[in-house]
Amino acid sequence: AQSVSQHNHHVILSEAASLELGCNYSYGGTVNLFWYVQYPGQHLQLLLKYFSGDPLVKGIKGFEAEFIKSKFSFNLRKPSVQWSDTAEYFCAVKRNTGKLIFGQGTTLQVKP
Amino acid sequence: NAGVMQNPRHLVRRRGQEARLRCSPMKGHSHVYWYRQLPEEGLKFMVYLQKENIIDESGMPKERFSAEFPKEGPSILRIQQVVRGDSAAYFCASSPPSDGSSYEQYFGPGTRLTVT
């Protein structure tokens, strides 16, 4: 079945460590890709998105993601995490009518 | 500009009762999406509406669930005869008319439904 997969369900890092969260999708053709973040007690916010052009996308708060078409991947990265990055992260693919298909989410815990 | 608003934030219903969840999109947004997040799972698409029209309801359960977005007023997600398995967080998102690369869905804070 077509889907979005996030490999890491729970990640624990120390501050200043580097972060990479995996996201793979199984849809063919043109894809629009997103990473959303949900901080504790808050609603989902957009971190970054890819529609076309440069496959390396820069988002807010120092996050970036790389679209690799041949690998059907859109991994999220941050060189040095902070305690305030503790949150749940969702990868999503936009489908034909505009609906978003989400991965199951990755909980990131950053230890001070 | 107020964000997407949802109410109530928390809703408790007994089995067999009806649940009504409301969503007011951002000003100027005419597209509304509903998603459900079950415990330990990601968000699942339910339905996509524009004013007075259901565009895509491919994620809606076939029975007991309905949604509307009237010409005036908020979008309503209605669940009849709730069961324990309906306990979840229900999120609404809105977007402006599609404008290509600027497309983004803005999410509300969600309604946490608990069925006892």
Coordinates of N, CA and C in Angstrom, one line a residue:
Chain A
A1 N 0.8 -1.2 0.0 CA 0.0 0.0 0.0 C 0.9 1.2 0.0
Q2 N 0.4 2.3 -0.6 CA 1.1 3.5 -0.7 C 1.1 4.1 0.7
S3 N 2.3 4.7 1.1 CA 2.4 5.1 2.5 C 3.6 6.1 2.7
V4 N 3.6 6.6 3.9 CA 4.8 7.4 4.3 C 5.3 6.7 5.6
S5 N 6.6 6.5 5.6 CA 7.2 5.8 6.7 C 8.3 6.6 7.4
Q6 N 8.2 6.7 8.7 CA 9.3 7.3 9.5 C 9.9 6.2 10.3
H7 N 11.2 6.0 10.1 CA 11.9 4.8 10.7 C 12.1 4.9 12.2
N8 N 12.3 6.1 12.7 CA 12.6 6.2 14.1 C 11.3 6.7 14.8
H9 N 10.9 5.9 15.8 CA 9.7 6.2 16.5 C 10.0 7.1 17.7
H10 N 11.2 6.8 18.3 CA 11.6 7.6 19.5 C 13.1 7.8 19.5
V11 N 13.5 9.0 19.5 CA 15.0 9.4 19.5 C 15.3 10.2 20.7
I12 N 16.4 9.8 21.3 CA 16.9 10.6 22.5 C 18.3 11.1 22.2
L13 N 18.5 12.4 22.3 CA 19.8 13.0 22.0 C 20.2 13.9 23.1
S14 N 21.5 14.1 23.2 CA 22.0 15.2 24.1 C 22.1 16.5 23.4
E15 N 22.0 17.6 24.1 CA 22.1 18.9 23.4 C 23.4 19.0 22.6
A16 N 23.4 19.6 21.5 CA 24.5 19.8 20.6 C 24.7 18.6 19.7
A17 N 24.1 17.5 19.9 CA 24.2 16.4 19.0 C 23.5 16.7 17.7
S18 N 24.0 16.0 16.6 CA 23.3 16.2 15.3 C 22.1 15.3 15.2
L19 N 21.2 15.7 14.4 CA 19.9 15.0 14.2 C 19.7 14.6 12.8
E20 N 19.2 13.4 12.6 CA 18.7 13.1 11.3 C 17.5 12.1 11.5
L21 N 16.3 12.5 11.0 CA 15.1 11.7 11.1 C 14.8 11.3 9.7
G22 N 14.6 9.9 9.5 CA 14.3 9.4 8.2 C 12.8 9.4 7.8
C23 N 12.6 9.7 6.6 CA 11.2 9.6 6.0 C 11.3 9.1 4.6
N24 N 10.5 8.0 4.4 CA 10.4 7.5 3.0 C 8.9 7.4 2.6
Y25 N 8.7 7.6 1.3 CA 7.3 7.5 0.8 C 7.3 6.6 -0.3
S26 N 6.1 6.1 -0.7 CA 6.0 5.1 -1.7 C 5.1 5.6 -2.9
Y27 N 4.9 6.9 -3.0 CA 4.1 7.4 -4.1 C 5.0 7.7 -5.3
G28 N 4.5 7.5 -6.5 CA 5.2 7.8 -7.7 C 4.8 9.1 -8.2
G29 N 5.5 9.5 -9.2 CA 5.2 10.8 -9.9 C 5.7 12.0 -9.0
T30 N 5.1 13.1 -9.3 CA 5.5 14.4 -8.6 C 5.0 14.3 -7.2
V31 N 5.8 14.7 -6.3 CA 5.4 14.7 -4.9 C 5.7 16.0 -4.2
N32 N 4.9 16.4 -3.4 CA 5.1 17.6 -2.5 C 5.3 17.1 -1.1
L33 N 6.3 17.5 -0.4 CA 6.7 16.9 0.8 C 6.8 17.9 1.9
F34 N 6.5 17.5 3.1 CA 6.5 18.4 4.3 C 7.0 17.8 5.5
W35 N 7.6 18.6 6.4 CA 7.9 18.2 7.8 C 7.1 19.2 8.7
Y36 N 6.3 18.6 9.6 CA 5.6 19.4 10.6 C 6.2 19.0 12.0
V37 N 6.1 19.9 12.9 CA 6.5 19.7 14.3 C 5.4 20.0 15.2
Q38 N 5.3 19.2 16.3 CA 4.3 19.5 17.3 C 5.0 19.5 18.7
Y39 N 5.2 20.8 19.2 CA 5.8 20.9 20.5 C 4.8 20.5 21.6
P40 N 5.2 20.1 22.7 CA 4.3 19.7 23.8 C 3.2 20.7 24.0
G41 N 2.0 20.2 24.0 CA 0.8 21.1 24.3 C 0.5 22.1 23.2
Q42 N 1.1 22.0 22.0 CA 0.9 23.0 21.0 C 0.4 22.2 19.7
H43 N -0.1 23.0 18.7 CA -0.6 22.4 17.5 C 0.5 22.2 16.5
L44 N 0.3 21.5 15.4 CA 1.2 21.3 14.4 C 1.7 22.6 13.7
Q45 N 3.0 22.7 13.5 CA 3.5 23.8 12.8 C 4.4 23.3 11.6
L46 N 4.4 24.0 10.6 CA 5.2 23.7 9.4 C 6.7 24.0 9.7
L47 N 7.5 23.0 9.5 CA 9.0 23.3 9.6 C 9.6 23.6 8.2
L48 N 9.2 22.9 7.2 CA 9.7 23.1 5.9 C 8.9 22.3 4.9
K49 N 9.1 22.7 3.6 CA 8.3 22.0 2.5 C 9.1 21.9 1.3
Y50 N 8.9 20.9 0.5 CA 9.5 20.8 -0.8 C 8.5 20.7 -1.9
F51 N 8.6 21.5 -2.9 CA 7.7 21.4 -4.1 C 8.5 21.1 -5.3
S52 N 9.5 21.9 -5.5 CA 10.4 21.7 -6.7 C 11.7 22.4 -6.5
G53 N 12.6 22.3 -7.5 CA 13.8 23.0 -7.4 C 14.9 22.4 -6.6
D54 N 15.6 23.2 -5.9 CA 16.8 22.7 -5.1 C 16.3 21.6 -4.1
P55 N 16.9 20.4 -4.2 CA 16.4 19.3 -3.3 C 16.8 19.5 -1.8
L56 N 17.7 20.5 -1.6 CA 18.0 20.7 -0.2 C 17.2 21.9 0.3
V57 N 16.3 21.7 1.2 CA 15.3 22.7 1.6 C 15.7 23.2 3.0
K58 N 15.7 24.4 3.2 CA 16.0 25.0 4.6 C 14.7 25.5 5.2
G59 N 14.5 25.2 6.4 CA 13.3 25.5 7.1 C 13.6 26.5 8.3
I60 N 12.6 26.5 9.2 CA 12.8 27.4 10.4 C 13.6 26.7 11.4
K61 N 14.1 27.5 12.4 CA 14.9 27.0 13.5 C 16.1 26.1 13.2
G62 N 16.7 26.3 12.1 CA 17.9 25.6 11.7 C 17.7 24.3 11.1
F63 N 16.5 23.9 10.9 CA 16.2 22.6 10.3 C 16.4 22.6 8.7
E64 N 16.8 21.5 8.2 CA 16.8 21.4 6.7 C 16.4 19.9 6.4
A65 N 16.1 19.7 5.1 CA 15.7 18.4 4.6 C 16.2 18.2 3.2
E66 N 16.5 17.0 2.9 CA 17.0 16.7 1.5 C 16.1 15.7 0.8
F67 N 15.6 16.1 -0.3 CA 14.8 15.3 -1.2 C 15.7 14.5 -2.1
I68 N 15.6 13.2 -2.0 CA 16.4 12.3 -2.8 C 15.4 11.4 -3.6
K69 N 15.1 11.8 -4.8 CA 14.1 11.2 -5.6 C 14.3 9.7 -5.8
S70 N 15.6 9.3 -6.1 CA 15.9 7.9 -6.4 C 15.7 7.0 -5.2
K71 N 15.7 7.6 -4.0 CA 15.6 6.8 -2.8 C 14.2 7.1 -2.2
F72 N 13.4 7.8 -2.8 CA 12.0 8.2 -2.3 C 12.1 8.6 -0.8
S73 N 13.1 9.5 -0.6 CA 13.3 9.9 0.8 C 13.3 11.4 1.0
F74 N 13.0 11.8 2.2 CA 13.0 13.3 2.5 C 13.4 13.4 4.0
N75 N 14.6 13.2 4.3 CA 15.1 13.1 5.6 C 15.3 14.5 6.2
L76 N 15.0 14.6 7.5 CA 15.1 15.9 8.2 C 16.4 15.9 9.0
R77 N 17.1 17.1 9.0 CA 18.4 17.2 9.7 C 18.5 18.5 10.4
K78 N 19.3 18.4 11.5 CA 19.7 19.6 12.2 C 21.1 19.4 12.8
P79 N 22.1 20.2 12.5 CA 23.4 20.0 12.9 C 23.6 19.9 14.4
S80 N 22.9 20.7 15.2 CA 23.1 20.8 16.6 C 21.7 21.0 17.3
V81 N 21.2 20.0 18.0 CA 19.9 20.2 18.6 C 20.0 20.9 19.9
Q82 N 18.8 21.5 20.3 CA 18.7 22.2 21.6 C 17.6 21.5 22.4
W83 N 17.6 21.8 23.6 CA 16.5 21.2 24.5 C 15.2 21.6 24.0
S84 N 15.0 22.8 23.5 CA 13.7 23.3 23.0 C 13.3 22.6 21.7
D85 N 14.1 21.7 21.1 CA 13.7 20.9 20.0 C 12.9 19.7 20.4
T86 N 12.8 19.4 21.6 CA 12.0 18.3 22.1 C 10.6 18.5 21.6
A87 N 10.1 17.5 20.9 CA 8.8 17.6 20.2 C 8.5 16.3 19.4
E88 N 7.4 16.3 18.8 CA 7.1 15.2 17.9 C 7.1 15.7 16.4
Y89 N 7.8 15.0 15.6 CA 8.0 15.4 14.2 C 7.3 14.5 13.2
F90 N 6.6 15.1 12.3 CA 5.8 14.3 11.3 C 6.2 14.7 9.9
C91 N 6.5 13.7 9.1 CA 6.7 13.8 7.7 C 5.4 13.6 7.0
A92 N 5.1 14.3 5.9 CA 3.9 14.2 5.1 C 4.0 14.4 3.7
V93 N 3.2 13.7 2.9 CA 3.1 13.9 1.4 C 1.8 14.4 1.1
K94 N 1.8 15.4 0.2 CA 0.5 16.0 -0.3 C 0.1 15.1 -1.5
R95 N -1.2 14.7 -1.4 CA -1.8 14.0 -2.5 C -2.7 14.8 -3.4
N96 N -3.3 14.2 -4.4 CA -4.0 14.8 -5.5 C -5.0 15.9 -5.0
T97 N -5.9 15.6 -4.2 CA -6.9 16.6 -3.8 C -6.4 17.6 -2.8
G98 N -5.2 17.5 -2.3 CA -4.6 18.4 -1.4 C -4.5 17.8 0.0
K99 N -5.0 16.6 0.2 CA -4.9 16.0 1.6 C -3.5 15.6 1.8
L100 N -3.1 15.6 3.1 CA -1.8 15.2 3.5 C -1.8 13.8 4.1
I101 N -0.8 13.0 3.7 CA -0.7 11.7 4.2 C 0.5 11.7 5.1
F102 N 0.4 11.4 6.4 CA 1.4 11.6 7.4 C 2.1 10.2 7.7
G103 N 3.4 10.3 8.1 CA 4.0 9.2 8.7 C 3.5 9.1 10.1
Q104 N 4.0 8.1 10.8 CA 3.5 7.8 12.2 C 4.1 8.7 13.2
G105 N 5.1 9.5 12.8 CA 5.7 10.5 13.8 C 6.9 9.9 14.5
T106 N 7.8 10.9 14.8 CA 9.0 10.5 15.6 C 9.0 11.5 16.8
T107 N 9.1 10.9 18.0 CA 9.2 11.7 19.2 C 10.7 11.9 19.5
L108 N 11.1 13.2 19.5 CA 12.5 13.5 19.8 C 12.6 14.1 21.2
Q109 N 13.4 13.5 22.0 CA 13.7 14.0 23.4 C 15.1 14.4 23.4
V110 N 15.4 15.7 23.8 CA 16.7 16.3 23.9 C 17.0 16.5 25.3
K111 N 18.1 15.8 25.8 CA 18.5 16.0 27.2 C 19.4 17.2 27.3
P112 N 19.2 18.0 28.4 CA 20.0 19.2 28.6 C 21.4 18.8 29.1
Chain B
N1 N -4.1 38.2 12.8 CA -4.9 37.2 12.1 C -5.0 36.0 13.0
A2 N -6.2 35.7 13.5 CA -6.3 34.5 14.3 C -6.0 33.3 13.6
G3 N -5.5 32.3 14.3 CA -5.2 31.0 13.6 C -6.5 30.2 13.5
V4 N -6.3 28.9 13.2 CA -7.4 28.0 13.1 C -7.9 27.7 14.5
M5 N -9.2 27.8 14.7 CA -9.8 27.6 16.0 C -10.6 26.4 16.0
Q6 N -10.5 25.6 17.1 CA -11.3 24.4 17.2 C -11.9 24.5 18.6
N7 N -13.2 24.0 18.7 CA -13.8 23.9 20.0 C -14.8 22.7 20.0
P8 N -15.0 22.1 21.1 CA -14.2 22.3 22.3 C -12.8 21.7 22.2
R9 N -12.0 22.1 23.2 CA -10.6 21.5 23.2 C -10.7 20.1 23.7
H10 N -11.5 19.8 24.7 CA -11.7 18.5 25.2 C -13.2 18.2 25.3
L11 N -13.5 17.0 24.9 CA -14.9 16.6 24.9 C -15.0 15.2 25.4
V12 N -15.9 15.0 26.4 CA -16.1 13.6 27.0 C -17.6 13.2 26.6
R13 N -17.7 12.1 26.1 CA -19.0 11.6 25.7 C -19.1 10.1 26.2
R14 N -20.4 9.7 26.6 CA -20.6 8.3 26.9 C -20.9 7.6 25.6
R15 N -20.7 6.3 25.6 CA -21.0 5.5 24.5 C -22.4 5.7 24.0
G16 N -22.7 5.9 22.7 CA -24.0 6.1 22.2 C -24.4 7.5 22.0
Q17 N -23.7 8.4 22.6 CA -24.0 9.8 22.5 C -23.4 10.4 21.2
E18 N -23.8 11.6 20.9 CA -23.3 12.3 19.7 C -22.2 13.3 20.1
A19 N -21.2 13.4 19.2 CA -20.1 14.3 19.4 C -20.1 15.3 18.2
R20 N -20.0 16.6 18.5 CA -19.9 17.6 17.5 C -18.7 18.4 17.7
L21 N -17.8 18.4 16.7 CA -16.5 19.1 16.8 C -16.6 20.3 15.8
R22 N -16.1 21.5 16.2 CA -16.2 22.6 15.4 C -14.8 23.1 15.0
C23 N -14.8 23.7 13.8 CA -13.5 24.2 13.3 C -13.8 25.5 12.6
S24 N -13.2 26.6 13.0 CA -13.2 27.9 12.3 C -11.9 28.1 11.6
P25 N -11.9 28.1 10.2 CA -10.6 28.3 9.5 C -10.1 29.7 9.7
M26 N -8.8 29.8 9.3 CA -8.2 31.2 9.3 C -9.0 32.1 8.3
K27 N -8.9 33.3 8.6 CA -9.6 34.3 7.8 C -9.1 34.2 6.3
G28 N -10.0 34.2 5.4 CA -9.6 34.1 4.0 C -9.4 32.7 3.5
H29 N -9.4 31.7 4.4 CA -9.3 30.3 3.9 C -10.6 29.7 3.6
S30 N -10.7 29.0 2.5 CA -12.0 28.4 2.1 C -11.9 26.9 2.1
H31 N -10.7 26.4 2.4 CA -10.6 24.9 2.4 C -10.3 24.4 3.8
V32 N -11.0 23.3 4.1 CA -10.9 22.8 5.5 C -10.6 21.3 5.4
Y33 N -9.7 20.8 6.2 CA -9.4 19.4 6.2 C -9.5 18.9 7.7
W34 N -10.0 17.7 7.8 CA -10.1 17.1 9.1 C -9.2 15.8 9.2
Y35 N -8.5 15.7 10.3 CA -7.6 14.6 10.5 C -7.8 14.0 11.9
R36 N -7.6 12.7 12.0 CA -7.7 12.0 13.3 C -6.4 11.4 13.7
Q37 N -6.1 11.6 15.0 CA -4.8 11.0 15.5 C -5.2 10.0 16.6
L38 N -5.1 8.7 16.4 CA -5.3 7.7 17.4 C -4.1 7.6 18.2
P39 N -4.2 7.1 19.5 CA -3.0 7.0 20.3 C -1.9 6.2 19.6
E40 N -0.7 6.7 19.8 CA 0.5 6.0 19.2 C 0.5 6.0 17.7
E41 N -0.3 6.7 17.0 CA -0.4 6.7 15.6 C -0.2 8.1 15.0
G42 N 0.1 8.2 13.8 CA 0.2 9.5 13.1 C -1.2 10.0 12.7
L43 N -1.2 11.2 12.1 CA -2.5 11.8 11.7 C -3.0 11.1 10.5
K44 N -4.3 10.8 10.5 CA -4.9 10.1 9.3 C -6.0 11.1 8.7
F45 N -5.9 11.3 7.4 CA -6.8 12.2 6.7 C -8.2 11.6 6.8
M46 N -9.2 12.5 7.1 CA -10.6 12.0 7.1 C -11.4 12.6 5.9
V47 N -11.4 14.0 5.8 CA -12.3 14.6 4.9 C -11.7 16.0 4.5
Y48 N -12.0 16.4 3.3 CA -11.6 17.7 2.8 C -12.9 18.4 2.3
L49 N -13.1 19.6 2.7 CA -14.3 20.4 2.4 C -14.0 21.8 1.9
Q50 N -14.7 22.2 1.0 CA -14.8 23.7 0.7 C -16.2 24.1 1.0
K51 N -16.4 25.4 1.0 CA -17.7 25.9 1.4 C -18.8 25.2 0.7
E52 N -19.7 24.5 1.5 CA -20.9 23.9 1.0 C -20.6 22.6 0.1
N53 N -19.4 22.2 0.0 CA -19.0 21.1 -0.8 C -18.1 20.1 -0.1
I54 N -18.3 18.8 -0.2 CA -17.3 17.8 0.2 C -16.5 17.4 -1.0
I55 N -15.2 17.7 -0.9 CA -14.3 17.4 -2.1 C -13.8 16.0 -2.0
D56 N -13.4 15.6 -0.9 CA -12.7 14.2 -0.7 C -13.1 13.7 0.7
E57 N -13.8 12.6 0.7 CA -14.2 12.0 2.0 C -13.7 10.6 2.1
S58 N -12.6 10.3 1.3 CA -12.1 9.0 1.2 C -11.6 8.4 2.6
G59 N -11.3 9.3 3.6 CA -10.8 8.8 4.9 C -11.9 8.7 5.9
M60 N -13.1 9.0 5.6 CA -14.2 9.0 6.5 C -14.7 7.6 6.7
P61 N -14.9 7.2 8.0 CA -15.6 5.9 8.2 C -17.0 5.9 7.5
K62 N -17.5 4.8 7.0 CA -18.7 4.8 6.2 C -19.9 5.1 7.0
E63 N -19.9 4.8 8.3 CA -21.1 5.0 9.2 C -20.7 5.9 10.3
R64 N -21.7 6.6 10.8 CA -21.7 7.4 12.0 C -21.0 8.7 11.9
F65 N -20.1 8.9 10.9 CA -19.4 10.1 10.8 C -19.9 11.0 9.6
S66 N -20.0 12.3 9.8 CA -20.4 13.2 8.8 C -19.7 14.5 9.0
A67 N -19.5 15.3 7.9 CA -18.9 16.6 8.0 C -19.6 17.6 7.1
E68 N -19.5 18.8 7.5 CA -20.1 19.9 6.7 C -19.3 21.1 6.9
F69 N -19.4 22.0 5.9 CA -18.8 23.3 5.9 C -19.8 24.3 5.3
P70 N -20.7 24.8 6.1 CA -21.8 25.6 5.5 C -21.3 27.0 5.0
K71 N -22.1 27.6 4.2 CA -21.8 28.9 3.7 C -21.4 29.9 4.8
E72 N -22.1 29.8 5.9 CA -21.8 30.7 7.0 C -21.5 29.8 8.2
G73 N -20.5 30.2 9.0 CA -20.2 29.4 10.2 C -19.1 28.4 10.1
P74 N -18.8 27.7 11.2 CA -17.7 26.8 11.2 C -18.0 25.5 10.5
S75 N -16.9 24.8 10.2 CA -17.0 23.4 9.8 C -17.4 22.5 11.0
I76 N -18.2 21.5 10.8 CA -18.6 20.7 11.8 C -18.3 19.2 11.5
L77 N -17.6 18.5 12.4 CA -17.4 17.1 12.2 C -18.4 16.4 13.3
R78 N -19.2 15.6 12.8 CA -20.3 15.0 13.7 C -20.1 13.5 13.7
I79 N -20.1 13.0 15.0 CA -19.9 11.6 15.2 C -21.2 11.1 16.0
Q80 N -21.9 10.3 15.3 CA -23.1 9.8 16.0 C -22.8 8.4 16.7
Q81 N -23.6 8.2 17.8 CA -23.5 7.0 18.5 C -22.0 6.6 18.8
V82 N -21.3 7.4 19.5 CA -19.9 7.2 19.6 C -19.6 5.9 20.4
V83 N -18.4 5.3 20.0 CA -17.9 4.1 20.6 C -16.5 4.4 21.2
R84 N -16.0 3.5 22.0 CA -14.7 3.8 22.7 C -13.6 4.0 21.6
G85 N -13.7 3.3 20.5 CA -12.7 3.4 19.5 C -12.6 4.8 18.8
D86 N -13.6 5.6 19.1 CA -13.6 7.0 18.5 C -12.7 7.9 19.3
S87 N -12.3 7.5 20.5 CA -11.5 8.3 21.3 C -10.2 8.6 20.6
A88 N -9.9 9.9 20.4 CA -8.8 10.3 19.6 C -8.7 11.8 19.7
A89 N -7.6 12.3 19.1 CA -7.5 13.8 18.9 C -7.9 14.1 17.4
Y90 N -8.8 15.0 17.3 CA -9.3 15.4 15.9 C -8.7 16.8 15.6
F91 N -8.0 16.8 14.5 CA -7.4 18.1 14.1 C -8.0 18.6 12.8
C92 N -8.2 19.9 12.8 CA -8.7 20.6 11.6 C -7.5 21.4 11.1
A93 N -7.5 21.5 9.8 CA -6.5 22.4 9.1 C -7.2 23.2 8.0
S94 N -6.7 24.3 7.7 CA -7.3 25.1 6.7 C -6.2 25.6 5.7
S95 N -6.6 25.9 4.5 CA -5.7 26.5 3.6 C -6.4 27.5 2.7
P96 N -5.7 28.4 2.1 CA -6.3 29.3 1.2 C -6.5 28.6 -0.2
P97 N -7.2 29.2 -1.1 CA -7.3 28.6 -2.4 C -5.9 28.3 -2.9
S98 N -5.8 27.2 -3.6 CA -4.4 26.7 -4.0 C -3.7 27.8 -4.8
D99 N -2.5 28.0 -4.3 CA -1.6 29.0 -5.1 C -0.2 28.4 -5.3
G100 N -0.2 27.2 -5.7 CA 1.0 26.6 -6.1 C 2.0 26.4 -5.0
S101 N 3.2 26.9 -5.2 CA 4.3 26.6 -4.3 C 4.1 27.1 -2.9
S102 N 3.2 28.0 -2.7 CA 3.0 28.6 -1.4 C 2.0 27.7 -0.5
Y103 N 1.6 26.6 -1.1 CA 0.6 25.8 -0.4 C 1.0 25.4 1.0
E104 N 0.1 25.6 1.9 CA 0.4 25.1 3.3 C -0.9 24.9 4.0
Q105 N -1.0 23.9 4.8 CA -2.1 23.7 5.7 C -1.8 24.2 7.1
Y106 N -2.7 25.0 7.6 CA -2.5 25.5 9.0 C -3.4 24.8 9.9
F107 N -2.8 24.3 11.0 CA -3.5 23.4 11.9 C -4.1 24.1 13.1
G108 N -5.2 23.6 13.6 CA -5.8 24.0 14.8 C -5.2 23.2 16.0
P109 N -5.6 23.6 17.2 CA -5.0 22.9 18.4 C -5.6 21.5 18.6
G110 N -6.7 21.2 17.9 CA -7.2 19.9 18.1 C -8.3 19.8 19.1
T111 N -9.2 18.8 19.0 CA -10.2 18.4 20.0 C -9.9 17.0 20.4
R112 N -9.7 16.9 21.7 CA -9.5 15.5 22.3 C -10.8 14.9 22.7
L113 N -11.2 13.9 22.0 CA -12.5 13.3 22.4 C -12.2 12.0 23.2
T114 N -12.9 11.9 24.3 CA -12.8 10.7 25.1 C -14.2 10.1 25.3
V115 N -14.3 8.9 24.9 CA -15.6 8.2 25.0 C -15.5 7.2 26.2
T116 N -16.4 7.4 27.1 CA -16.4 6.5 28.4 C -17.4 5.5 28.3

